CSV table of C-alpha atoms in Angstrom, one decimal:
chain,number,residue,atom,x,y,z
Z,51,ALA,CA,85.0,78.3,87.8
Z,52,ALA,CA,85.8,74.7,88.7
Z,53,LEU,CA,82.6,74.4,90.7
Z,54,GLU,CA,80.7,75.8,87.8
Z,55,ARG,CA,82.2,73.3,85.3
Z,56,ARG,CA,81.2,70.4,87.6
Z,57,ARG,CA,77.7,71.9,88.1
Z,58,LEU,CA,77.2,72.1,84.4
Z,59,GLY,CA,78.6,68.7,83.8
Z,60,ARG,CA,81.8,69.9,82.1
Z,61,GLY,CA,84.5,68.8,84.5
Z,62,ALA,CA,85.4,67.0,87.7
Z,63,GLY,CA,85.4,70.1,89.9
Z,64,PRO,CA,88.3,71.6,91.9
Z,65,GLY,CA,91.4,69.5,92.5
Z,66,LEU,CA,93.1,68.9,95.8
Z,67,ASP,CA,95.4,72.0,95.6
Z,68,LEU,CA,92.4,74.3,94.9
Z,69,ARG,CA,90.4,72.7,97.7
Z,70,LEU,CA,93.2,73.3,100.2
Z,71,GLN,CA,93.6,76.9,99.1
Z,72,HIS,CA,89.9,77.4,99.4
Z,73,ALA,CA,89.9,75.9,102.9
Z,74,LEU,CA,92.6,78.4,104.0
Z,75,TYR,CA,90.7,81.4,102.6
Z,76,GLU,CA,87.5,80.1,104.1
Z,77,ARG,CA,89.1,80.3,107.6
Z,78,THR,CA,90.9,83.6,107.0
Z,79,VAL,CA,88.7,85.7,104.6
Z,80,TYR,CA,85.5,84.1,103.2
Z,81,ARG,CA,83.8,83.6,106.6
Z,82,ARG,CA,84.3,87.2,107.5
Z,83,LEU,CA,82.9,88.3,104.1
Z,84,ARG,CA,79.7,86.2,104.7
Z,85,ASP,CA,79.5,87.7,108.3
Z,86,ALA,CA,79.5,91.2,106.7
Z,87,LEU,CA,76.5,90.1,104.6
Z,88,GLY,CA,74.6,88.9,107.7
Z,89,GLY,CA,76.2,85.5,108.4
Z,90,ARG,CA,73.5,83.3,107.0
Z,91,VAL,CA,73.1,84.3,103.4
Z,92,SER,CA,73.8,81.5,100.8
Z,93,ARG,CA,71.8,82.8,97.8
Z,94,ALA,CA,71.0,86.3,96.5
Z,95,THR,CA,69.3,87.8,93.5
Z,96,SER,CA,70.9,90.5,91.3
Z,97,GLY,CA,69.3,92.9,88.9
Z,98,GLY,CA,69.6,96.4,87.5
Z,99,SER,CA,72.6,95.7,85.4
Z,100,PRO,CA,74.4,92.5,84.4
Z,101,LEU,CA,76.7,91.0,87.0
Z,102,SER,CA,80.2,90.3,85.6
Z,103,ARG,CA,81.4,86.8,85.4
Z,104,GLU,CA,84.4,87.5,87.6
Z,105,LEU,CA,82.2,89.0,90.4
Z,106,SER,CA,79.7,86.2,90.1
Z,107,LEU,CA,82.4,83.6,90.5
Z,108,PHE,CA,83.9,85.5,93.4
Z,109,TYR,CA,80.6,85.3,95.3
Z,110,GLU,CA,80.3,81.6,94.5
Z,111,GLY,CA,83.8,81.1,95.8
Z,112,ILE,CA,82.9,82.6,99.2
Z,113,GLY,CA,79.7,80.5,99.3
Z,114,VAL,CA,77.0,82.8,98.0
Z,115,TYR,CA,75.2,81.9,94.8
Z,116,VAL,CA,73.9,85.0,93.0
Z,117,HIS,CA,71.0,84.5,90.7
Z,118,ASP,CA,71.3,87.2,88.1
Z,119,GLY,CA,68.1,88.0,86.3
Z,120,TYR,CA,66.8,90.3,83.6
Z,121,GLY,CA,63.5,92.1,83.0
Z,122,LEU,CA,61.9,95.4,82.0
Z,123,THR,CA,59.0,97.6,83.1
Z,124,GLU,CA,57.5,96.9,79.7
Z,125,THR,CA,57.4,93.2,80.4
Z,126,SER,CA,55.8,93.6,83.8
Z,127,GLY,CA,58.7,92.0,85.6
Z,128,GLY,CA,61.3,89.3,85.0
Z,129,LEU,CA,62.2,87.8,81.6
Z,130,THR,CA,65.1,85.5,82.6
Z,131,MET,CA,66.6,84.0,85.8
Z,132,GLN,CA,69.5,81.7,86.6
Z,133,PRO,CA,68.0,78.2,87.0
Z,134,TRP,CA,68.5,76.8,90.5
Z,135,GLY,CA,71.5,74.4,90.6
Z,136,ARG,CA,72.6,75.3,87.0
Z,137,GLU,CA,73.7,78.9,87.4
Z,138,LYS,CA,76.1,80.0,84.7
Z,139,SER,CA,78.2,83.0,85.5
Z,140,GLY,CA,78.4,85.9,83.1
Z,141,THR,CA,74.8,85.3,82.0
Z,142,VAL,CA,71.4,86.4,83.2
Z,143,GLY,CA,70.0,82.9,83.0
Z,144,GLN,CA,67.4,81.3,80.8
Z,145,VAL,CA,64.0,82.7,79.7
Z,146,LEU,CA,61.1,82.2,82.1
Z,147,PRO,CA,58.1,80.1,81.1
Z,148,GLY,CA,55.6,81.8,78.8
Z,149,MET,CA,58.1,84.4,77.5
Z,150,GLU,CA,60.2,84.3,74.3
Z,151,ILE,CA,63.5,85.9,73.5
Z,152,ARG,CA,65.3,86.2,70.2
Z,153,VAL,CA,68.3,88.3,69.1
Z,154,ALA,CA,68.1,90.5,66.0
Z,155,ASP,CA,70.8,90.6,63.4
Z,156,ASP,CA,72.2,93.7,64.9
Z,157,GLY,CA,72.5,92.1,68.4
Z,158,GLU,CA,69.4,93.7,69.9
Z,159,ILE,CA,67.3,91.6,72.3
Z,160,LEU,CA,63.7,91.2,71.2
Z,161,VAL,CA,61.0,89.8,73.6
Z,162,ARG,CA,57.4,88.8,73.5
Z,163,GLY,CA,54.9,87.0,75.7
Z,164,PRO,CA,51.6,87.4,77.6
Z,165,SER,CA,53.1,89.8,80.2
Z,166,LEU,CA,54.2,92.3,77.5
Z,167,PHE,CA,52.8,95.8,77.9
Z,168,GLN,CA,50.1,97.1,75.5
Z,169,GLY,CA,51.9,100.4,74.9
Z,170,TYR,CA,52.9,103.7,76.5
Z,171,ILE,CA,49.9,105.6,77.6
Z,172,GLY,CA,49.2,108.6,75.4
Z,173,ASP,CA,52.3,108.0,73.3
Z,174,GLU,CA,51.5,105.9,70.2
Z,175,ALA,CA,54.7,107.1,68.4
Z,176,ALA,CA,56.9,105.8,71.2
Z,177,THR,CA,55.0,102.5,71.3
Z,178,ARG,CA,55.5,102.1,67.5
Z,179,GLY,CA,59.1,102.9,68.0
Z,180,VAL,CA,59.8,99.9,70.2
Z,181,MET,CA,57.5,97.2,68.6
Z,182,ARG,CA,58.6,95.0,65.8
Z,183,GLY,CA,55.6,92.8,64.7
Z,184,GLY,CA,54.6,91.8,68.2
Z,185,TRP,CA,58.2,91.8,69.5
Z,186,LEU,CA,59.4,94.4,71.9
Z,187,ALA,CA,62.8,95.9,71.0
Z,188,THR,CA,64.5,96.2,74.4
Z,189,GLY,CA,67.4,98.5,73.4
Z,190,ASP,CA,69.7,96.0,75.1
Z,191,LEU,CA,72.4,94.0,73.2
Z,192,GLY,CA,73.2,90.4,73.9
Z,193,HIS,CA,73.5,86.9,72.7
Z,194,LEU,CA,72.1,83.4,73.5
Z,195,ASP,CA,74.5,80.5,73.9
Z,196,ASP,CA,73.9,76.9,72.9
Z,197,GLU,CA,71.9,76.2,76.1
Z,198,ASN,CA,69.8,79.4,75.7
Z,199,TYR,CA,71.5,81.3,78.5
Z,200,LEU,CA,71.3,85.0,77.8
Z,201,ALA,CA,74.3,87.3,78.1
Z,202,ILE,CA,73.8,91.1,78.1
Z,203,THR,CA,76.6,93.0,76.4
Z,204,GLY,CA,75.5,96.6,76.5
Z,205,ARG,CA,72.9,99.1,75.3
Z,206,LYS,CA,72.3,99.7,71.6
Z,207,LYS,CA,72.2,103.5,72.1
Z,208,ASP,CA,75.7,103.4,73.7
Z,209,ILE,CA,77.4,101.8,70.7
Z,210,ILE,CA,80.4,103.7,69.6
Z,211,ILE,CA,81.2,103.9,65.9
Z,212,THR,CA,84.7,105.0,65.1
Z,213,SER,CA,85.6,107.0,62.0
Z,214,GLY,CA,86.8,103.7,60.5
Z,215,GLY,CA,83.3,102.3,60.8
Z,216,LYS,CA,84.0,99.9,63.7
Z,217,SER,CA,81.2,99.4,66.2
Z,218,VAL,CA,82.3,99.1,69.8
Z,219,ALA,CA,80.1,98.2,72.8
Z,220,PRO,CA,81.7,100.3,75.7
Z,221,ALA,CA,80.2,98.5,78.7
Z,222,ALA,CA,82.4,95.4,78.6
Z,223,LEU,CA,85.6,97.5,78.4
Z,224,GLU,CA,84.4,99.8,81.1
Z,225,GLN,CA,83.6,96.9,83.4
Z,226,ARG,CA,87.0,95.3,82.9
Z,227,LEU,CA,88.7,98.7,83.6
Z,228,ARG,CA,86.8,99.0,86.9
Z,229,MET,CA,88.1,95.7,88.0
Z,230,HIS,CA,91.4,97.3,88.7
Z,231,PRO,CA,91.3,98.7,92.3
Z,232,LEU,CA,92.8,102.0,91.4
Z,233,ILE,CA,90.1,102.8,88.8
Z,234,HIS,CA,86.9,104.2,90.2
Z,235,GLN,CA,85.0,105.1,87.0
Z,236,ALA,CA,85.6,104.7,83.3
Z,237,VAL,CA,83.8,106.0,80.2
Z,238,VAL,CA,84.8,104.7,76.8
Z,239,VAL,CA,84.6,107.3,74.0
Z,240,GLY,CA,85.4,107.3,70.3
Z,241,ASP,CA,82.4,108.2,68.2
Z,242,ASN,CA,83.7,109.5,64.8
Z,243,ARG,CA,87.3,109.3,66.2
Z,244,PRO,CA,90.2,107.3,64.7
Z,245,CYS,CA,90.3,104.9,67.6
Z,246,VAL,CA,88.7,104.1,70.9
Z,247,GLY,CA,89.6,106.2,74.0
Z,248,ALA,CA,88.7,106.3,77.7
Z,249,LEU,CA,88.2,108.8,80.4
Z,250,ILE,CA,89.2,107.4,83.8
Z,251,THR,CA,88.8,108.5,87.4
Z,252,LEU,CA,90.7,107.1,90.3
Z,253,ASP,CA,89.6,105.7,93.6
Z,254,PRO,CA,91.0,108.2,96.2
Z,255,GLU,CA,91.1,105.8,99.1
Z,256,PHE,CA,92.9,103.0,97.2
Z,257,LEU,CA,95.2,105.6,95.6
Z,258,ALA,CA,96.3,106.8,99.0
Z,259,HIS,CA,97.0,103.2,100.0
Z,260,TRP,CA,98.9,102.6,96.8
Z,261,ARG,CA,101.1,105.6,97.2
Z,262,ALA,CA,101.9,104.6,100.8
Z,263,ALA,CA,102.8,101.1,99.7
Z,264,LEU,CA,105.0,102.4,96.9
Z,265,ALA,CA,107.1,104.3,99.4
Z,266,LEU,CA,109.5,105.8,96.9
Z,267,PRO,CA,112.7,107.5,98.3
Z,268,GLY,CA,114.0,110.9,97.5
Z,269,ASP,CA,112.9,114.5,98.0
Z,270,ALA,CA,109.3,115.6,97.3
Z,271,PRO,CA,109.6,116.8,93.7
Z,272,ALA,CA,111.6,113.8,92.5
Z,273,ARG,CA,109.4,111.4,94.4
Z,274,GLU,CA,106.2,112.9,93.0
Z,275,ALA,CA,107.5,112.6,89.5
Z,276,ARG,CA,108.4,108.9,90.0
Z,277,GLU,CA,105.0,108.3,91.6
Z,278,GLU,CA,103.3,109.9,88.6
Z,279,ASN,CA,105.3,107.7,86.2
Z,280,ALA,CA,104.5,104.5,88.2
Z,281,LEU,CA,100.9,105.4,88.4
Z,282,GLY,CA,100.8,105.9,84.6
Z,283,GLU,CA,102.3,102.5,84.1
Z,284,GLU,CA,99.8,100.9,86.5
Z,285,ILE,CA,96.8,102.4,84.7
Z,286,ALA,CA,98.3,101.4,81.4
Z,287,ARG,CA,98.5,97.8,82.6
Z,288,ALA,CA,94.8,98.0,83.5
Z,289,VAL,CA,94.0,99.3,80.0
Z,290,ALA,CA,96.1,96.5,78.5
Z,291,ALA,CA,94.2,93.9,80.6
Z,292,ALA,CA,90.9,95.3,79.4
Z,293,ASN,CA,92.1,95.3,75.8
Z,294,SER,CA,93.0,91.6,76.0
Z,295,ALA,CA,89.3,90.8,75.9
Z,296,VAL,CA,88.6,92.5,72.6
Z,297,SER,CA,90.1,92.8,69.1
Z,298,ARG,CA,92.8,95.4,68.3
Z,299,SER,CA,90.3,97.6,66.4
Z,300,GLU,CA,88.1,97.7,69.5
Z,301,SER,CA,90.9,98.3,72.0
Z,302,ILE,CA,91.5,101.5,73.9
Z,303,ARG,CA,94.4,103.3,72.3
Z,304,VAL,CA,94.4,106.5,74.2
Z,305,PHE,CA,93.1,107.5,77.7
Z,306,ARG,CA,93.0,110.3,80.1
Z,307,VAL,CA,92.9,110.2,83.9
Z,308,LEU,CA,90.7,113.0,85.2
Z,309,PRO,CA,91.3,114.7,88.6
Z,310,ASP,CA,87.6,114.6,89.8
Z,311,PRO,CA,85.1,111.8,89.8
Z,312,PHE,CA,81.7,111.9,87.9
Z,313,ASP,CA,78.9,112.6,90.4
Z,314,VAL,CA,75.2,113.2,90.6
Z,315,ALA,CA,75.6,116.8,91.7
Z,316,GLY,CA,77.5,117.6,88.6
Z,317,GLY,CA,74.9,116.0,86.4
Z,318,LEU,CA,77.2,113.3,85.1
Z,319,LEU,CA,75.5,110.4,87.0
Z,320,THR,CA,71.9,109.5,87.3
Z,321,PRO,CA,70.4,109.2,90.8
Z,322,SER,CA,70.9,105.4,90.4
Z,323,MET,CA,74.6,106.1,89.7
Z,324,LYS,CA,74.5,105.3,86.0
Z,325,LEU,CA,76.7,107.2,83.6
Z,326,ARG,CA,75.2,110.1,81.7
Z,327,ARG,CA,77.4,109.4,78.7
Z,328,ASP,CA,76.2,112.3,76.5
Z,329,GLU,CA,76.6,114.8,79.3
Z,330,ILE,CA,80.1,113.4,80.2
Z,331,VAL,CA,81.2,113.7,76.5
Z,332,ARG,CA,79.9,117.3,76.4
Z,333,THR,CA,81.4,118.3,79.7
Z,334,TYR,CA,84.9,116.9,78.8
Z,335,SER,CA,84.8,117.7,75.0
Z,336,LEU,CA,87.9,119.9,75.2
Z,337,GLU,CA,89.8,117.2,77.2
Z,338,ILE,CA,88.7,114.5,74.7
Z,339,ASP,CA,89.8,116.7,71.7
Z,340,ALA,CA,93.2,117.3,73.4
Z,341,MET,CA,93.6,113.6,74.2
Z,342,TYR,CA,93.2,112.6,70.5
Z,343,GLU,CA,95.3,115.6,69.4
Z,344,ALA,CA,98.1,114.6,71.7
Z,345,ARG,CA,98.1,111.1,70.3
Z,346,SER,CA,98.3,112.4,66.7
Z,347,HIS,CA,101.5,114.3,67.6
Z,348,ARG,CA,103.5,111.6,69.4
Z,349,ARG,CA,104.3,107.9,69.4
Z,350,PRO,CA,104.3,106.0,72.7
Z,351,GLU,CA,107.5,104.4,73.7
Z,352,ARG,CA,107.9,100.6,73.5
Z,353,PRO,CA,107.5,99.2,77.0
Z,354,PRO,CA,110.1,97.2,78.9
Z,355,SER,CA,109.8,93.5,78.4
Z,356,ARG,CA,108.2,93.0,81.9
Z,357,GLU,CA,105.1,94.9,80.7
Z,358,PRO,CA,102.1,92.9,79.4
Z,359,ALA,CA,101.6,92.7,75.6
Z,360,GLY,CA,99.6,95.6,74.3
Z,361,TRP,CA,100.9,98.2,76.8
Z,362,GLU,CA,102.3,100.3,74.0
Z,363,ASP,CA,98.8,100.6,72.4
Z,364,ALA,CA,97.6,103.2,74.8
Z,365,ASP,CA,98.9,106.6,75.5
Z,366,ASN,CA,98.5,107.7,79.2
Z,367,VAL,CA,97.6,111.3,79.7
Z,368,PHE,CA,97.0,112.8,83.2
Z,369,LEU,CA,95.0,115.9,83.9
Z,370,ARG,CA,95.9,117.9,87.0
């Protein structure tokens, strides 16, 4: 982040302490990570879905600048790209020459330009459905900052509207949840529900490591019960961390940890590993109903003072 501030003319860059820490990690960790990428890579291009700011800064820290870009089939290729030497993490860069981007009142990204498609072959209705007076409605949500860097925040079709009328973009919450090493997958739910909820699956490899590191004493039944409680608290902390980036009305108030991951074979992921949200909600409809029903019948206990603020806002419910 310090390098980014200096690059964008907003600060002096990393101080002595940070440079010393970086030098230590360069010798012990970062060099090995670059070797795993081939040893000579210094720049890379990312596409398909927005790269999180945290991950972008991580790669920059190890010495690899990632140029995140954005484009659609309907635009015959790229729309935006990070400008060389002025990369801004958390965005997909600035619009490429010849193209135009604006953001509609509802947050949807609209584009136009000479490379825009003429329409879907044999489907005039679909073409009319995405065109707005010469502008293509992308279906993506985002915003432009004061330097015209574009940030993607989610898909319009994925927006959740709670029973209280609050619109919530799930992608940002899901991304923040997945930053916790124990969490493998996360799906935010809450359409026509009183609050936002989440379905979570765990990373089995890291879970085994976590259990071994915990090393609780006692006989098997008592130890397993304490492990379960500790695991619930750890996931609740991850939920609280994700909630810290949004308003209270957008925060996850109830969640359920599922025993099995979402996969392609079960029809819950696309071949490109994207979530099939509607199918997940249908498949786990009973679990989602039970999750909200459980919350309506109980009040979560207040956490110990060592827990982060907001921990008490989410009930943790495990399925076995």
